[in-house]
Short mmCIF file of C-alpha atoms in Angstrom, two decimals:
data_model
loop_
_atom_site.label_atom_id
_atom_site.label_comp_id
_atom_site.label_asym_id
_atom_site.label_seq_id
_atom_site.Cartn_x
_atom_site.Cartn_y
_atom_site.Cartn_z
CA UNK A 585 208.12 183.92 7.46
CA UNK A 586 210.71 184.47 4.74
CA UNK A 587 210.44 187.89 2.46
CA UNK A 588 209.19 185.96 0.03
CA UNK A 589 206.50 184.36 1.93
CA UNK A 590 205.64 187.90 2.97
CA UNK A 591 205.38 189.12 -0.59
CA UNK A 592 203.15 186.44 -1.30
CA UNK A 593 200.55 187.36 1.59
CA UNK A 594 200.45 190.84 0.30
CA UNK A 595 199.66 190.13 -3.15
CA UNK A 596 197.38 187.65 -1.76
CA UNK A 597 195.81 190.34 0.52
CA UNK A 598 196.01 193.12 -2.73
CA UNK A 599 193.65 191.03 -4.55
CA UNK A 600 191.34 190.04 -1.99
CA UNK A 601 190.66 194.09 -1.95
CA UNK A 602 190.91 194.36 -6.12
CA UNK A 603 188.13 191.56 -6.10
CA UNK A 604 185.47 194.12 -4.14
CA UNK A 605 187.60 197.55 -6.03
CA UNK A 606 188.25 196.48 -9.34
CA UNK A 607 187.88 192.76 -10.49
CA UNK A 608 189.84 193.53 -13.84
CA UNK A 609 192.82 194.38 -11.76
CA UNK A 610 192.87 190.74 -10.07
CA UNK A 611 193.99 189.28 -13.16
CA UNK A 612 196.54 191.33 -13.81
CA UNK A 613 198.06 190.90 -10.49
CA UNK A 614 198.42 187.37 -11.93
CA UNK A 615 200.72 188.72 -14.46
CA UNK A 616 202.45 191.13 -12.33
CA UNK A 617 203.25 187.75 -10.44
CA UNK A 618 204.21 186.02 -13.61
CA UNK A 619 207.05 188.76 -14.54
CA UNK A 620 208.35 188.80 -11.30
CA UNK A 621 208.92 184.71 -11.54
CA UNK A 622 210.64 185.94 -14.77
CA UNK A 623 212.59 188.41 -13.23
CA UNK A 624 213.64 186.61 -9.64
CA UNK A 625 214.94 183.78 -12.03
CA UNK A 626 217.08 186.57 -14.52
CA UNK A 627 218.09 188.21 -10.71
CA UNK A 628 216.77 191.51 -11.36
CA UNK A 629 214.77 191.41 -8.38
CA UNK A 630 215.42 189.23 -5.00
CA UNK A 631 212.65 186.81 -3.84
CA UNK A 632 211.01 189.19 -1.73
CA UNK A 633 210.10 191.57 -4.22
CA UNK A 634 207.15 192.39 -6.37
CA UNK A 635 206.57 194.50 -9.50
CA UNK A 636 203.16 195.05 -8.34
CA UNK A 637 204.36 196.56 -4.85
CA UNK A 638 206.77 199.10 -6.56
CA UNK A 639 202.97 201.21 -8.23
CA UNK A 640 200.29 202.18 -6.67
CA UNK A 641 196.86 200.35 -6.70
CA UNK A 642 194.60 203.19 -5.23
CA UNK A 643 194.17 206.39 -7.51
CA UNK A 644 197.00 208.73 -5.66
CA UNK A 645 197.70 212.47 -6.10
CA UNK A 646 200.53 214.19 -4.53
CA UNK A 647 200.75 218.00 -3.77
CA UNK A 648 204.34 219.87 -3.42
CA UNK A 649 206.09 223.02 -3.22
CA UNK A 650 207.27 225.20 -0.63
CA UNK A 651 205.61 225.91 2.15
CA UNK A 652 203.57 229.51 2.12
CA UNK A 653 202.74 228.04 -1.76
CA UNK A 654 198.69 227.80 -0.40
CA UNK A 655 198.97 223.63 -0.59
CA UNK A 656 197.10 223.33 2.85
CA UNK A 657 194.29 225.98 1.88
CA UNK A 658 193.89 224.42 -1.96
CA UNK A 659 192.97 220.59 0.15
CA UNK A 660 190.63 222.22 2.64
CA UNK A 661 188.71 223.95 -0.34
CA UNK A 662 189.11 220.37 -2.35
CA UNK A 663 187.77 218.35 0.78
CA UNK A 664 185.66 220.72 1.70
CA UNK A 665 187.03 220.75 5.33
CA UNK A 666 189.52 222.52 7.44
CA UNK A 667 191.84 219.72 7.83
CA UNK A 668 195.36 221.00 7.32
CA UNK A 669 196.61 223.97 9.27
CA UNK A 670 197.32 227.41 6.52
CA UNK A 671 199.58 230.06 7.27
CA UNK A 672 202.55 232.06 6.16
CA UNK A 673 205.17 230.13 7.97
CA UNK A 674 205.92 226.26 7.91
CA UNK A 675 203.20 224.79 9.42
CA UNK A 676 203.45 220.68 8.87
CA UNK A 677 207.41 219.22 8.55
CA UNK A 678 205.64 216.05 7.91
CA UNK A 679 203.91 213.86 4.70
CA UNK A 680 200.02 213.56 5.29
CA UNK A 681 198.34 210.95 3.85
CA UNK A 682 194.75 211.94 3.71
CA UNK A 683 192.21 209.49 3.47
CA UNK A 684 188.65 208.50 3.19
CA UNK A 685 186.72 208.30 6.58
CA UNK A 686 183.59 206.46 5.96
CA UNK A 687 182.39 207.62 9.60
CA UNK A 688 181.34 211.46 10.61
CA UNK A 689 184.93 211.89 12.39
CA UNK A 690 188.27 213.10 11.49
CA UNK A 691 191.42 211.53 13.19
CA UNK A 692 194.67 211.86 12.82
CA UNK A 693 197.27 208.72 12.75
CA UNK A 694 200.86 208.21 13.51
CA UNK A 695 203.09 207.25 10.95
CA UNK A 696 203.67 203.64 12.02
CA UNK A 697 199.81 203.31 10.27
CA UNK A 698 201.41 203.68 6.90
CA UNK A 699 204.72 202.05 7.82
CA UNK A 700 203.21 198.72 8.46
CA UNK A 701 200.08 198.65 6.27
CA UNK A 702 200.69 197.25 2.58
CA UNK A 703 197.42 198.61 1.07
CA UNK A 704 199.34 202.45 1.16
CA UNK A 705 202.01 203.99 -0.54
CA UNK A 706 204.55 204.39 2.08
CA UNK A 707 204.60 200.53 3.26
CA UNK A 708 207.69 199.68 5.13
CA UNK A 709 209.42 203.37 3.86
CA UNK A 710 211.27 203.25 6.98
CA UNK A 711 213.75 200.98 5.54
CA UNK A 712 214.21 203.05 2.83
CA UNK A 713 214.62 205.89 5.09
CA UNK A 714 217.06 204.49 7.33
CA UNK A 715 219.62 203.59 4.25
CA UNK A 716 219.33 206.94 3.48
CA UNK A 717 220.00 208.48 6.50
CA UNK A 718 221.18 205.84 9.35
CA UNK A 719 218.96 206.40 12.74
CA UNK A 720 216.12 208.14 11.39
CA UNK A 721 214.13 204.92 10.23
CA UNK A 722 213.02 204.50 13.81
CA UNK A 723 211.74 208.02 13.89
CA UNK A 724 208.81 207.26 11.00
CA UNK A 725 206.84 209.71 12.87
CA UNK A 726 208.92 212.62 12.21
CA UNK A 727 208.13 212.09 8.65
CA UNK A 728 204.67 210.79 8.18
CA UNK A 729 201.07 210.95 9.57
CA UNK A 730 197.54 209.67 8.19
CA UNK A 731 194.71 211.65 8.37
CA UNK A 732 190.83 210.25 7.39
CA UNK A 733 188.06 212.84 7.20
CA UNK A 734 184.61 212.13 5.63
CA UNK A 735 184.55 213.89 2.48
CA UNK A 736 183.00 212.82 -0.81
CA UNK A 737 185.85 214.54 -2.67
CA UNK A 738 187.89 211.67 -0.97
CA UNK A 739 186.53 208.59 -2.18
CA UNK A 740 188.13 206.11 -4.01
CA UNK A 741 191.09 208.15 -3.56
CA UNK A 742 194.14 208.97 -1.87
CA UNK A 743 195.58 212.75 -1.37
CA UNK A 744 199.42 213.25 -0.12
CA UNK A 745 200.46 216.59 1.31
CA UNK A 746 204.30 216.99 1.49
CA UNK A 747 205.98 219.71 3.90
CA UNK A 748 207.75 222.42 2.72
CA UNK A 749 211.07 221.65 0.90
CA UNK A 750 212.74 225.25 2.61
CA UNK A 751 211.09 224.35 6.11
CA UNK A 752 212.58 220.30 6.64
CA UNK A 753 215.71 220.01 8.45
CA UNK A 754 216.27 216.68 7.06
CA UNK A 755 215.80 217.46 3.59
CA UNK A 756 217.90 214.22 2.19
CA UNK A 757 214.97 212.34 3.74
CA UNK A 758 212.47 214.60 2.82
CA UNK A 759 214.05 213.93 -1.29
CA UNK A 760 214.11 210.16 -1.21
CA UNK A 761 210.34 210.32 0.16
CA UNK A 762 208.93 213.20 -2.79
CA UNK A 763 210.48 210.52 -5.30
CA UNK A 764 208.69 207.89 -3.96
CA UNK A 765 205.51 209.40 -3.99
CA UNK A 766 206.29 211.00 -7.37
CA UNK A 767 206.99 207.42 -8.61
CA UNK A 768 203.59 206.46 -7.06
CA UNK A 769 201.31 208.87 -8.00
CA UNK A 770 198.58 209.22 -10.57
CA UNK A 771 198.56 212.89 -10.74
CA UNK A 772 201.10 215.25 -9.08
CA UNK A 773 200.14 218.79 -8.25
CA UNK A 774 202.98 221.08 -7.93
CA UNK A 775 202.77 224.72 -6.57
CA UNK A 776 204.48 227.79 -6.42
CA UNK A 777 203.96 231.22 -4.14
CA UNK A 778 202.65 233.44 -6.89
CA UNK A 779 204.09 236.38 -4.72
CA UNK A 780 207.92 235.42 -5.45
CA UNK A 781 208.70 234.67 -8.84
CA UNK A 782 212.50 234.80 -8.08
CA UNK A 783 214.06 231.35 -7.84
CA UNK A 784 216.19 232.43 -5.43
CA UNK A 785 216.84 229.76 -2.51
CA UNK A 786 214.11 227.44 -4.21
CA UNK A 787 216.20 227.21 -7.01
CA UNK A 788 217.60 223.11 -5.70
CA UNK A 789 213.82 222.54 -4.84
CA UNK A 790 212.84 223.90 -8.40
CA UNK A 791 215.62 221.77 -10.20
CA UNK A 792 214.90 218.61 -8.50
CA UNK A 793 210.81 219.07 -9.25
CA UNK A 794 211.25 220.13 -12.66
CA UNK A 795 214.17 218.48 -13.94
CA UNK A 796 212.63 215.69 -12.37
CA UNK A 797 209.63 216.02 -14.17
CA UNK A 798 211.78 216.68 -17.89
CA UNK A 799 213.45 213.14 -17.02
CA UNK A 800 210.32 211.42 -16.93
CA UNK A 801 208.09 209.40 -19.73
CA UNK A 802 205.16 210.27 -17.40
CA UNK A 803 205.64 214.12 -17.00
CA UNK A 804 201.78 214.71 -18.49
CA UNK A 805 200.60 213.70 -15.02
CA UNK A 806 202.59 216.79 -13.32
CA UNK A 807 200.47 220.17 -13.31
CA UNK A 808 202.43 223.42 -12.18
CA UNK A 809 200.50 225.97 -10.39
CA UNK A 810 200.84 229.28 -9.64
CA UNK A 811 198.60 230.04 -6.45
CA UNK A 812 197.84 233.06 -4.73
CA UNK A 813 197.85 235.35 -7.95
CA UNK A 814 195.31 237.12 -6.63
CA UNK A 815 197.83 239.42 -5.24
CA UNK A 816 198.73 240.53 -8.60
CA UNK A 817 195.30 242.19 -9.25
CA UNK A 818 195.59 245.53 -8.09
CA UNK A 819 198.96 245.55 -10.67
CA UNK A 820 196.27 243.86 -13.23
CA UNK A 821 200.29 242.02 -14.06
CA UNK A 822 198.93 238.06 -14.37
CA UNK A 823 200.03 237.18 -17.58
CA UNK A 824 203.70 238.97 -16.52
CA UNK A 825 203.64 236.89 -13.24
CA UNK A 826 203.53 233.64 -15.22
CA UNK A 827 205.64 234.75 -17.73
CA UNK A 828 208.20 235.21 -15.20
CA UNK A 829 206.88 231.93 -13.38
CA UNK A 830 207.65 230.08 -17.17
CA UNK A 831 211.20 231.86 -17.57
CA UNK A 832 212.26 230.40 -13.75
CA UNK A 833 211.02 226.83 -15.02
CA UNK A 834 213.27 227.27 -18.57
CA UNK A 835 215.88 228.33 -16.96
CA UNK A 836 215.79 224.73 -14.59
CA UNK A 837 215.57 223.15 -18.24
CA UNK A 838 211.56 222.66 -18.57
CA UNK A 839 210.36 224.35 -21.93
CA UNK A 840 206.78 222.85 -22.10
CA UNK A 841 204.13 222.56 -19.52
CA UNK A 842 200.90 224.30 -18.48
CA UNK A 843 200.63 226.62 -15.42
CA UNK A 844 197.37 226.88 -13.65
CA UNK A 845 196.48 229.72 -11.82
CA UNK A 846 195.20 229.52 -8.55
CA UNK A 847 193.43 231.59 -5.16
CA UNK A 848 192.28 231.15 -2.41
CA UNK A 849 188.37 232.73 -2.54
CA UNK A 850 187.58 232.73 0.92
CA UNK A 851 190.83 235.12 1.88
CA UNK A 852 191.16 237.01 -1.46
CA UNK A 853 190.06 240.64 -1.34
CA UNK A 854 188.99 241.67 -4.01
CA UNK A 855 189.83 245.12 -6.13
CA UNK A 856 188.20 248.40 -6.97
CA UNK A 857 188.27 247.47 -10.63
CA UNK A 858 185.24 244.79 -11.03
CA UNK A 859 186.52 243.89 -14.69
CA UNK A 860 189.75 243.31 -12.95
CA UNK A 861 188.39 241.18 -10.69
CA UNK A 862 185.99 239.30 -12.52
CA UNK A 863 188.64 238.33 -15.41
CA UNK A 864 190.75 237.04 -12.40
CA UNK A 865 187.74 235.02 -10.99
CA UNK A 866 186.77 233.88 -14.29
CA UNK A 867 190.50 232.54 -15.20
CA UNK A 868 190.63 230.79 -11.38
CA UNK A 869 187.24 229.24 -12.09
CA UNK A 870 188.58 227.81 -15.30
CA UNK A 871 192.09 226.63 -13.93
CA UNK A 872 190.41 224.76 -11.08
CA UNK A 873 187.61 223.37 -13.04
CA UNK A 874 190.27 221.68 -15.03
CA UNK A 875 192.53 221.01 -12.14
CA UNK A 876 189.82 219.01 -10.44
CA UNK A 877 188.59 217.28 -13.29
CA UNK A 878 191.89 215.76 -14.00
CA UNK A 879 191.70 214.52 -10.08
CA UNK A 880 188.57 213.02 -10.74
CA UNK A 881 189.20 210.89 -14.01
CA UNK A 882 192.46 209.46 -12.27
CA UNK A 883 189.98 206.39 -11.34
CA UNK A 884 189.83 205.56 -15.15
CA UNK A 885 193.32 206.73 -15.87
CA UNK A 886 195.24 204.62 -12.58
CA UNK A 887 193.59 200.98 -14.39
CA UNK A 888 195.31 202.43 -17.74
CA UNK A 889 198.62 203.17 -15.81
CA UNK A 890 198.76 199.91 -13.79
CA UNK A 891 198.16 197.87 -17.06
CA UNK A 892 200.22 200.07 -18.96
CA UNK A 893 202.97 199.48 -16.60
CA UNK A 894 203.21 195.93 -16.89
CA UNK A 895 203.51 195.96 -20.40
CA UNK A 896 206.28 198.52 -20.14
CA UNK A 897 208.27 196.40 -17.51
CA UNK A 898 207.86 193.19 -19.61
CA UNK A 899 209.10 195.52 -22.46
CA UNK A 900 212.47 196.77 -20.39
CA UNK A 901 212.97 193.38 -19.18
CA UNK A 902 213.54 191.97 -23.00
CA UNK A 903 214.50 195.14 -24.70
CA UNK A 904 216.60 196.52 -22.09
CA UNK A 905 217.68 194.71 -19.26
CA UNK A 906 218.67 191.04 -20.99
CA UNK A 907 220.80 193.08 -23.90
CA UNK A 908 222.53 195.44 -21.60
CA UNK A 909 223.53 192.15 -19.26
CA UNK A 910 224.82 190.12 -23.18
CA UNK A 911 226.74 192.84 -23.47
CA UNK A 912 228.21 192.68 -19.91
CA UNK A 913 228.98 188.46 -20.32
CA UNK A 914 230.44 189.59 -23.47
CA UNK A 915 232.98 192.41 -21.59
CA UNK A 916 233.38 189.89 -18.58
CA UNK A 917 234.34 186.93 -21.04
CA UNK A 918 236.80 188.85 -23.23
CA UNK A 919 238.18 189.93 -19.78
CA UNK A 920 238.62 186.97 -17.64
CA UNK A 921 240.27 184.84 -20.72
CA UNK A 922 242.64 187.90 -21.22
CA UNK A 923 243.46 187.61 -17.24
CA UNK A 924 243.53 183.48 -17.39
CA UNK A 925 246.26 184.41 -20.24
CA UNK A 926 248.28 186.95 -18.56
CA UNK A 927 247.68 185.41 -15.14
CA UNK A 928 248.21 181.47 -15.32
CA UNK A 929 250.45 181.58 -18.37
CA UNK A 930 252.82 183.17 -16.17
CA UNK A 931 251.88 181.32 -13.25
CA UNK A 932 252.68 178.21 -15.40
CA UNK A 933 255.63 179.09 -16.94
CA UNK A 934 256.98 180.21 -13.38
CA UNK A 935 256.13 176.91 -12.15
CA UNK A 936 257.29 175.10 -15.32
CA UNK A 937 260.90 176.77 -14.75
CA UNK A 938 261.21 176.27 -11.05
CA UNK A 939 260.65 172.22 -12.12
CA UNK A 940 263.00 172.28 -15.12
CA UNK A 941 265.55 173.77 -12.69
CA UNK A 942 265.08 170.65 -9.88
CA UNK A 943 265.20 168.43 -12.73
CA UNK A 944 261.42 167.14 -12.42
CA UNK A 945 260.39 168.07 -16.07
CA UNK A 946 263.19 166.71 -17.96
CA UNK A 947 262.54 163.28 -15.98
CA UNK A 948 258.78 163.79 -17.05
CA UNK A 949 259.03 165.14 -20.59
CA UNK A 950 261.84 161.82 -21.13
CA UNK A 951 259.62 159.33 -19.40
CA UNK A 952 256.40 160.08 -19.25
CA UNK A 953 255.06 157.00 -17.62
CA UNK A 954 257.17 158.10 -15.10
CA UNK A 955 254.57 160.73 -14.01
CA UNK A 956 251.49 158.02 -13.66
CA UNK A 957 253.78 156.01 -11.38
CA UNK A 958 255.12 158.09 -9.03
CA UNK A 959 252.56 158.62 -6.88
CA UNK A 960 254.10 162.28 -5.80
CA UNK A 961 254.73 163.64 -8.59
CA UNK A 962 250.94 163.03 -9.86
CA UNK A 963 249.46 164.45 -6.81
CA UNK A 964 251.83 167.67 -7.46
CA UNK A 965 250.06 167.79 -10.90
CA UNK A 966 246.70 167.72 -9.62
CA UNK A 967 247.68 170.07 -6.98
CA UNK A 968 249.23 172.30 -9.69
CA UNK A 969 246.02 171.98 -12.37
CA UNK A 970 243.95 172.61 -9.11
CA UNK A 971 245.68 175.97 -8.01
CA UNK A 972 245.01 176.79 -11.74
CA UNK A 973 241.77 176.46 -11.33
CA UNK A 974 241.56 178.01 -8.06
CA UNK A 975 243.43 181.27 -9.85
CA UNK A 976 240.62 181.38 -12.70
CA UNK A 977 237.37 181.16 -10.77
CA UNK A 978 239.26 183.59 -9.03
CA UNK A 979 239.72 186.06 -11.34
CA UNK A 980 236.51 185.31 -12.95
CA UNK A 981 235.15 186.74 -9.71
CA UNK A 982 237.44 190.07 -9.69
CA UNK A 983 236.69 190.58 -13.15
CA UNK A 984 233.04 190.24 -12.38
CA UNK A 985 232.91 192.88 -9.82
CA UNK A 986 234.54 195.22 -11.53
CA UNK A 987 232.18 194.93 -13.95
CA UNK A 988 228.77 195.04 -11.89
CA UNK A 989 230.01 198.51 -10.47
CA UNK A 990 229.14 200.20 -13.97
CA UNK A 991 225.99 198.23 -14.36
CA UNK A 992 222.59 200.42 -12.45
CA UNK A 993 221.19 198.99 -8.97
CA UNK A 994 217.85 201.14 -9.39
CA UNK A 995 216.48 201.13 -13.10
CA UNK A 996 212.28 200.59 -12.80
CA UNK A 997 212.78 196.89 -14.34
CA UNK A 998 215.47 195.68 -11.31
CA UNK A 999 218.95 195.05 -10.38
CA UNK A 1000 220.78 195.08 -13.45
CA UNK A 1001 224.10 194.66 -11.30
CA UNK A 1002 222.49 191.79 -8.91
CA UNK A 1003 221.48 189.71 -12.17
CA UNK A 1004 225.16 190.20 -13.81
CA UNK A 1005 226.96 188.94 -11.19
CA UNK A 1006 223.75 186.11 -10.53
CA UNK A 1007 225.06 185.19 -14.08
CA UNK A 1008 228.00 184.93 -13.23
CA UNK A 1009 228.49 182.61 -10.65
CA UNK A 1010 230.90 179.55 -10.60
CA UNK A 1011 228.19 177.16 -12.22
CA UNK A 1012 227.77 179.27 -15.20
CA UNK A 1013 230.18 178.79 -18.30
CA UNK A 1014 231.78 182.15 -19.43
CA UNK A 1015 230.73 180.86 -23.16
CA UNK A 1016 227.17 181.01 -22.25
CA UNK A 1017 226.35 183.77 -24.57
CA UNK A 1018 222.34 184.71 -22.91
CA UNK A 1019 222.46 185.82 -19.15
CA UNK A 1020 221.00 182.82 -16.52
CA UNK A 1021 217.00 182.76 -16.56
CA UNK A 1022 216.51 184.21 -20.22
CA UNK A 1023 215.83 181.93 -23.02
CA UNK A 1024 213.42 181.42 -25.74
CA UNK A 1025 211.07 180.07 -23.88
CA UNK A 1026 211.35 182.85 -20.99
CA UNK A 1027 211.00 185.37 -24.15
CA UNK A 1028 207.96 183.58 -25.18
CA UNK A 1029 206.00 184.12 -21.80
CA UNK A 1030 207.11 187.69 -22.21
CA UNK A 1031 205.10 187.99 -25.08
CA UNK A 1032 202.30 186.33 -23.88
CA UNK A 1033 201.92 188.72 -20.64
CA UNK A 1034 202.15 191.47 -23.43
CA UNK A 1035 199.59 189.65 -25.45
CA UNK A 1036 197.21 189.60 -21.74
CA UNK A 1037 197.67 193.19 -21.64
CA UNK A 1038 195.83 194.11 -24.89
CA UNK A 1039 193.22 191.93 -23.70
CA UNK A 1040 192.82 193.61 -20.86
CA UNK A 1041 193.10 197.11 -22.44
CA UNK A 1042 190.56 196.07 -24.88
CA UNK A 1043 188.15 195.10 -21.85
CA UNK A 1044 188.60 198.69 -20.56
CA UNK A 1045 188.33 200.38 -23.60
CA UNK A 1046 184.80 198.62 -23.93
CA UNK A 1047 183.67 200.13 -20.84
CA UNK A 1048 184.37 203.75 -22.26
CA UNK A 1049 184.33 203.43 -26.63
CA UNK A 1050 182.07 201.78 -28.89
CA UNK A 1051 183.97 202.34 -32.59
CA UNK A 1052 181.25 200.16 -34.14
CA UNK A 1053 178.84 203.08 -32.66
CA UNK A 1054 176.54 199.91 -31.40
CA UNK A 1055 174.80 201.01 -28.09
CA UNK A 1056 175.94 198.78 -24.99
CA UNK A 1057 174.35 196.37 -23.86
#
């Protein structure tokens, strides 16, 4: 089965599940399939990708921070079950996937489970692991494990725990995976040990989450939380923990964002003072009120995203990706006649003196009938226009190259570097002034996949507004 016979089954297979999930998604798989015909055609993506595989179709949330940040305790209270192990020291080196168990029994799975299932977010990640670190794709089970438990919290969604950053040995790993499932999820939870409000080592794991976040046209759907405040009571010093909290985060380049504050209520002991203690309850009920209800409207909010994406992509494609790779043909045009000038004019006038000296271009240039006649001295022509030739599609390639190596390999819409150089090839006429697979026509199913979109939005927004103020029927 080729990888684009693969693809096929597992969009196929994605909206054989959408049809029982979410019938309004199964259409826009359609479209997702529609922009990546667009796409494979421009070369931004190779046959055996999808779009639709690079998002999430199942409501996600992530959790991160370092480990002793009270991730593991915050999930059992969520779920409502012990299911991941607490403590001060680092407990779980691995990414759980956590799961609803429709049966009265938790189990825990291996990582091949999520390796070789396309329905969840880590599908094939091996790969991606073993290009980042050579050797360790085979060990999947270092880094992942599945976990189902029955809990109502659970359904219709899917919860990832991530270890540690300070406890993983192989933290370049550990990196490439929190980006994925940053890129993935609908919500991302990330907390902080309350207790130790000094960057201090965590200061590469606070730049990469929070600059991370700053970079990104999504950053509403991270929430920072400060856990295990509870600490701080006896000091009555919250609002100076998360003032010093907010000064760490500036300091990584993040000037906006809300912190949450967050305790475990089950371990916390509470202090003499019972205003103390109540305004510290009261604040933790409100902060994880709020913290929960944004996990349970990411149902309505992941349809929004996964529309909202396609329009976004068709957007980049058009906006983006087609008038960065103009302006590359334009470079790689300017550039390859400049080398055919430099190149073969002195290649031809090197040539053109070496057969002046033997005497072969005056006898040409004073008979020129001469040249059709003699049977050697036309093939030495052709063999001489043919090296020519040879020498441009030649440099056409170098100069190609060269050129692809500034052009980006991983923006969201594709291979910008893969399509230049698809455009590029031998076939294509450096005077071709659009890149190959964009057109008018091409342009004009763009806009109709946008124009699908607001349909679809408009579908969904019926389900939730009435501006008229009509009653449903």
């Amino acid at each position: 089965m080729t990888p684009a016979q693969r693809m096929q089954q597992r969009l196929e297979s994605l909206q054989t599940h959408l049809k029982q999930e979410n019938p309004v998604l199964v259409a826009v798989v359609d479209r997702y399939k529609k922009l990546d015909a667009i796409s494979h055609k421009i070369g931004l993506l190779t046959p055996g990708e999808s779009y639709a595989t690079r998002i999430s179709w199942w409501p996600l949330i992530s959790i991160l921070g370092t480990f002793s940040a009270g991730k593991s305790s915050f999930i059992n209270s969520y779920l409502g079950h012990k299911l991941q192990n607490t403590g001060n020291q680092a407990v779980d080196d691995r990414f759980t996937v956590i799961s609803y168990s429709s049966d009265e029994v938790s189990r825990t799975l291996p990582g091949i489970a999520l390796d070789g299932d396309p329905r969840f977010p880590f599908y094939q990640i091996s790969e991606q692991i073993e290009l980042v670190t050579e050797g360790e794709g085979s060990k999947i089970d270092n880094y992942l494990q599945m976990k189902v438990v029955p809990s109502e919290a659970l359904r219709g969604k899917i919860l990832i725990d991530s270890p540690g950053f300070d406890a993983d040995e192989q933290r370049k790993s550990t990196l490439k995976l929190t980006d994925h499932i940053i890129d993935l999820s609908d919500l991302v939870l990330v907390f902080f040990d309350a207790r130790h409000p000094e960057p201090g080592a965590m200061q590469d794991t606070l730049e990469h989450l929070v600059k991370g976040a700053q970079r990104r046209n999504d950053s509403s759907k991270f929430l920072f939380i400060l856990n295990q405040v509870d600490t701080s009571a006896k000091e009555d010093n919250l609002e100076a923990i998360v003032a010093s909290w907010h000064k760490a985060l500036v300091q990584c380049g993040l000037s906006t964002g809300r912190f949450y504050v967050m305790f475990n209520t089950d371990i916390a002991v509470p202090v003499e003072d019972e205003g103390v203690w109540k305004r510290y309850l009261s604040k933790r009920e409100v902060d994880y009120a709020e913290i929960t209800q944004r996990m349970e409207a990411i149902n309505v909010e992941r349809v929004y995203r996964i529309i909202g994406n396609l329009e976004s992509l068709s957007n980049q494609v058009e906006q983006q990706a087609v008038p960065q790779l103009q302006v590359a043909r334009a470079r790689w045009r300017k550039r390859v006649l400049l080398l055919d000038a430099v190149v073969m004019g002195a290649f031809a006038l090197g040539i053109g003196a070496i057969a002046w000296t033997t005497g072969w271009l005056p006898q040409w240039l004073s008979n020129p009938m001469l040249l059709v006649s003699d049977w050697f001295s036309l093939g030495l022509l052709a063999a001489f226009v043919a090296l020519l030739v040879f020498i441009h599609f030649g440099l056409r390639r170098w100069a190609a190259k060269g050129i692809a190596k500034s052009l980006s390999q991983e923006e969201t819409y594709g291979d910008l570097s893969n399509a230049f150089m698809k455009s590029t090839r031998a076939m294509t006429s450096i005077f071709r002034t659009n890149p190959v697979g964009w057109s008018g026509r091409v342009s004009g199913k763009l806009s109709g996949i946008r124009n699908d979109v607001d349909q679809f939005v408009q579908r969904l927004n019926d389900n939730f507004s009435s501006p008229s103020g009509k009653n449903k029927s």
